[in-house]
């Protein structure tokens, strides 16, 4: 879909993506699953480029979940090294384009210290940028995020009757992050898979059969067009009801 079919006055402020189907895409071509992840890098930066083109303010991608540690050891090792490699190769380019890089997820013993250093370097380098906030969910789980928020609230000594939705929101991994307007999941799966469970309460969900390595700018714009065709009522009714 060409960009001129979008209403540029109604672009979602925050788009989140579940980048699914890399491994299956590779296997159907007789390739190792890791080659699907390599191919998915091109799609990722197609989406980043498209977001910059149309003025998306926040883009969040699900790069590695708390459940992904259960995958074969070689694939886990590849994903950790590959994410580090991408950060090193791409951070200067993203910084020059005004992209702010952030991360959400647990920084527990399973995440190598060198990768945490790379994350901190990328975040520090781009901290003052505001053209696009590009958030990478790594070692992330929606339930884990809520548990960690509750733990912080309990440790701070807030009385139970004083806890509100705002209290919890302020203790999430990135309190500054707005709730996603649109969540896109590729590769024909119709699940949330523990992604941004608190934040997507009123997000519009778009599912596509396209596997992530084939998800390009036209598919991204088509998902936004579908979002623009919907009537968001946030629990209310429209003027005609």
XYZ file of C-alpha atoms in Angstrom:
241
model
C 0.000 0.000 0.000
C 1.449 3.428 -0.942
C 1.815 6.054 1.738
C -0.562 8.437 -0.055
C -3.489 6.162 0.868
C -2.912 6.900 4.554
C -4.472 9.774 6.461
C -1.305 11.420 7.730
C -3.352 13.366 10.278
C -4.375 10.126 12.011
C -1.122 8.231 12.276
C -0.925 6.106 15.459
C 1.312 7.742 18.012
C 2.632 4.398 19.276
C 2.869 1.184 17.247
C 4.040 -2.110 18.743
C 5.061 -5.176 16.742
C 5.264 -8.872 17.578
C 7.834 -9.942 14.982
C 6.697 -13.523 14.535
C 7.508 -16.176 11.952
C 11.262 -15.850 11.414
C 12.063 -19.451 12.271
C 9.135 -20.965 10.372
C 9.921 -18.800 7.326
C 13.462 -20.196 7.272
C 12.404 -23.804 7.828
C 9.966 -23.747 4.911
C 12.951 -22.785 2.732
C 15.191 -25.514 4.090
C 17.280 -23.003 6.028
C 18.335 -22.941 9.681
C 15.956 -20.993 11.921
C 18.728 -18.469 12.571
C 18.629 -17.416 8.913
C 15.060 -16.294 9.442
C 16.191 -13.983 12.219
C 18.860 -12.557 9.926
C 16.258 -11.936 7.229
C 14.009 -10.292 9.801
C 16.542 -7.509 10.372
C 15.697 -6.004 6.988
C 11.997 -5.961 7.872
C 12.717 -4.368 11.223
C 14.511 -1.435 9.666
C 11.948 -1.149 6.876
C 9.434 -0.545 9.676
C 11.753 1.907 11.411
C 12.245 3.813 8.139
C 8.513 3.847 7.447
C 7.782 5.064 10.977
C 10.186 7.947 10.509
C 8.648 8.750 7.127
C 5.075 9.115 8.402
C 5.770 10.563 11.840
C 5.170 7.682 14.248
C 6.454 8.871 17.640
C 6.922 5.524 19.408
C 7.781 2.114 17.948
C 8.134 -0.926 20.218
C 9.230 -4.384 19.061
C 9.199 -7.734 20.850
C 12.763 -8.933 20.319
C 13.176 -11.637 22.986
C 10.656 -12.854 25.535
C 11.121 -14.351 28.962
C 9.840 -17.596 27.410
C 12.398 -17.583 24.583
C 15.050 -18.996 26.929
C 13.301 -22.351 26.385
C 14.345 -22.445 22.742
C 17.296 -24.582 21.592
C 20.526 -23.384 23.173
C 22.176 -22.573 19.835
C 19.226 -20.411 18.776
C 19.224 -18.547 22.110
C 22.952 -17.914 21.797
C 22.466 -16.673 18.240
C 19.652 -14.300 19.245
C 21.706 -12.771 22.055
C 24.754 -12.281 19.840
C 22.636 -11.064 16.918
C 20.850 -8.446 19.003
C 24.206 -7.211 20.259
C 25.549 -7.113 16.705
C 22.573 -5.095 15.476
C 23.014 -2.565 18.279
C 26.667 -2.059 17.429
C 26.044 -1.783 13.674
C 22.938 0.378 13.745
C 23.096 2.672 16.770
C 25.120 5.452 15.123
C 22.840 5.485 12.094
C 19.748 5.625 14.306
C 21.290 8.360 16.410
C 21.992 10.478 13.327
C 18.330 10.132 12.330
C 17.073 11.358 15.684
C 15.975 7.973 17.015
C 15.977 7.427 20.777
C 16.728 3.789 21.664
C 15.252 2.331 24.838
C 14.849 -1.115 26.343
C 12.226 -2.787 28.508
C 12.574 -6.155 30.219
C 14.294 -7.870 33.097
C 18.036 -7.515 33.480
C 18.556 -10.728 35.350
C 21.465 -13.182 35.492
C 20.504 -14.714 32.147
C 21.313 -11.572 30.142
C 25.073 -11.313 29.454
C 26.725 -8.286 31.036
C 28.288 -7.318 27.729
C 24.835 -7.066 26.141
C 23.613 -4.913 29.011
C 26.610 -2.635 28.401
C 25.657 -2.367 24.725
C 22.084 -1.522 25.704
C 23.248 1.193 28.071
C 25.637 2.599 25.473
C 22.881 2.812 22.854
C 20.419 4.370 25.304
C 22.983 6.902 26.513
C 24.085 7.850 23.004
C 20.522 8.527 21.834
C 18.951 9.804 25.059
C 18.347 13.347 23.803
C 16.711 12.311 20.508
C 12.978 12.746 20.074
C 12.111 12.105 16.405
C 11.183 8.482 17.160
C 11.450 6.477 20.361
C 12.430 2.937 19.374
C 11.879 0.548 22.274
C 13.252 -2.977 22.210
C 11.550 -5.467 24.525
C 14.322 -7.887 25.477
C 13.961 -10.596 28.127
C 10.484 -9.146 28.425
C 7.223 -10.634 29.630
C 4.000 -8.766 30.311
C 3.243 -10.730 33.468
C 6.820 -10.290 34.692
C 6.499 -6.532 34.176
C 3.341 -6.383 36.292
C 4.935 -8.548 38.994
C 7.998 -6.302 39.063
C 5.798 -3.208 39.282
C 3.860 -4.674 42.222
C 7.108 -5.574 43.967
C 8.377 -2.002 43.611
C 5.121 -0.634 44.964
C 5.195 -3.029 47.925
C 8.830 -2.182 48.659
C 8.012 1.526 48.654
C 5.506 1.036 51.460
C 2.416 2.396 49.677
C -0.736 1.536 51.617
C -2.947 -0.952 49.707
C -5.907 1.437 49.627
C -3.688 4.059 47.982
C -2.751 1.841 45.031
C -4.477 2.865 41.804
C -4.019 2.138 38.110
C -1.823 5.231 37.996
C 0.364 3.816 40.763
C 0.947 0.649 38.770
C 1.530 2.514 35.500
C 4.191 4.660 37.168
C 6.070 1.537 38.229
C 6.183 -0.242 34.874
C 9.503 -0.644 33.082
C 9.078 2.624 31.159
C 6.485 4.907 32.773
C 7.006 7.467 30.017
C 5.864 5.057 27.294
C 2.311 5.791 26.076
C -0.042 2.864 25.605
C 0.170 1.461 22.063
C -2.545 2.633 19.699
C -1.851 -0.259 17.338
C -0.310 -3.700 17.902
C 0.695 -5.712 14.825
C 1.444 -9.437 14.914
C 2.784 -11.228 11.867
C 2.782 -14.834 10.611
C -0.853 -15.787 11.137
C -0.819 -16.197 14.923
C -3.770 -14.723 16.807
C -2.289 -14.365 20.273
C -0.860 -11.641 22.482
C 1.897 -13.945 23.797
C 2.507 -12.058 27.035
C 3.365 -8.780 25.282
C 2.569 -5.420 26.943
C -0.365 -6.930 28.830
C -1.015 -3.834 30.946
C -0.402 -1.305 28.184
C -2.566 -2.749 25.402
C -5.900 -2.634 27.255
C -7.395 -0.422 24.529
C -4.972 -1.030 21.680
C -6.241 -1.965 18.244
C -4.886 -5.379 17.194
C -4.019 -6.215 13.587
C -2.997 -9.765 12.650
C -1.455 -10.634 9.306
C -0.511 -13.954 7.720
C 2.694 -12.409 6.353
C 5.784 -13.787 8.143
C 8.055 -11.156 9.608
C 10.885 -11.551 7.038
C 8.355 -10.640 4.312
C 6.725 -7.816 6.273
C 7.779 -4.673 4.427
C 6.705 -1.067 4.193
C 3.558 -1.842 2.186
C 2.339 -4.355 4.799
C 3.099 -1.883 7.573
C 1.097 0.837 5.841
C -1.755 -1.623 5.206
C -1.939 -2.368 8.935
C -2.078 1.354 9.695
C -4.815 1.788 7.086
C -6.828 -0.945 8.804
C -6.316 0.875 12.100
C -7.556 4.112 10.539
C -10.705 2.385 9.288
C -11.720 1.387 12.819
C -13.829 3.317 15.288
C -12.039 3.569 18.636
C -14.548 4.133 21.450
C -12.503 3.187 24.551
C -15.488 1.537 26.193
C -17.990 4.226 25.177
C -20.363 4.476 22.231
C -20.168 6.419 19.013
C -22.413 9.282 18.092
C -24.815 7.029 16.215
C -25.603 4.615 19.059
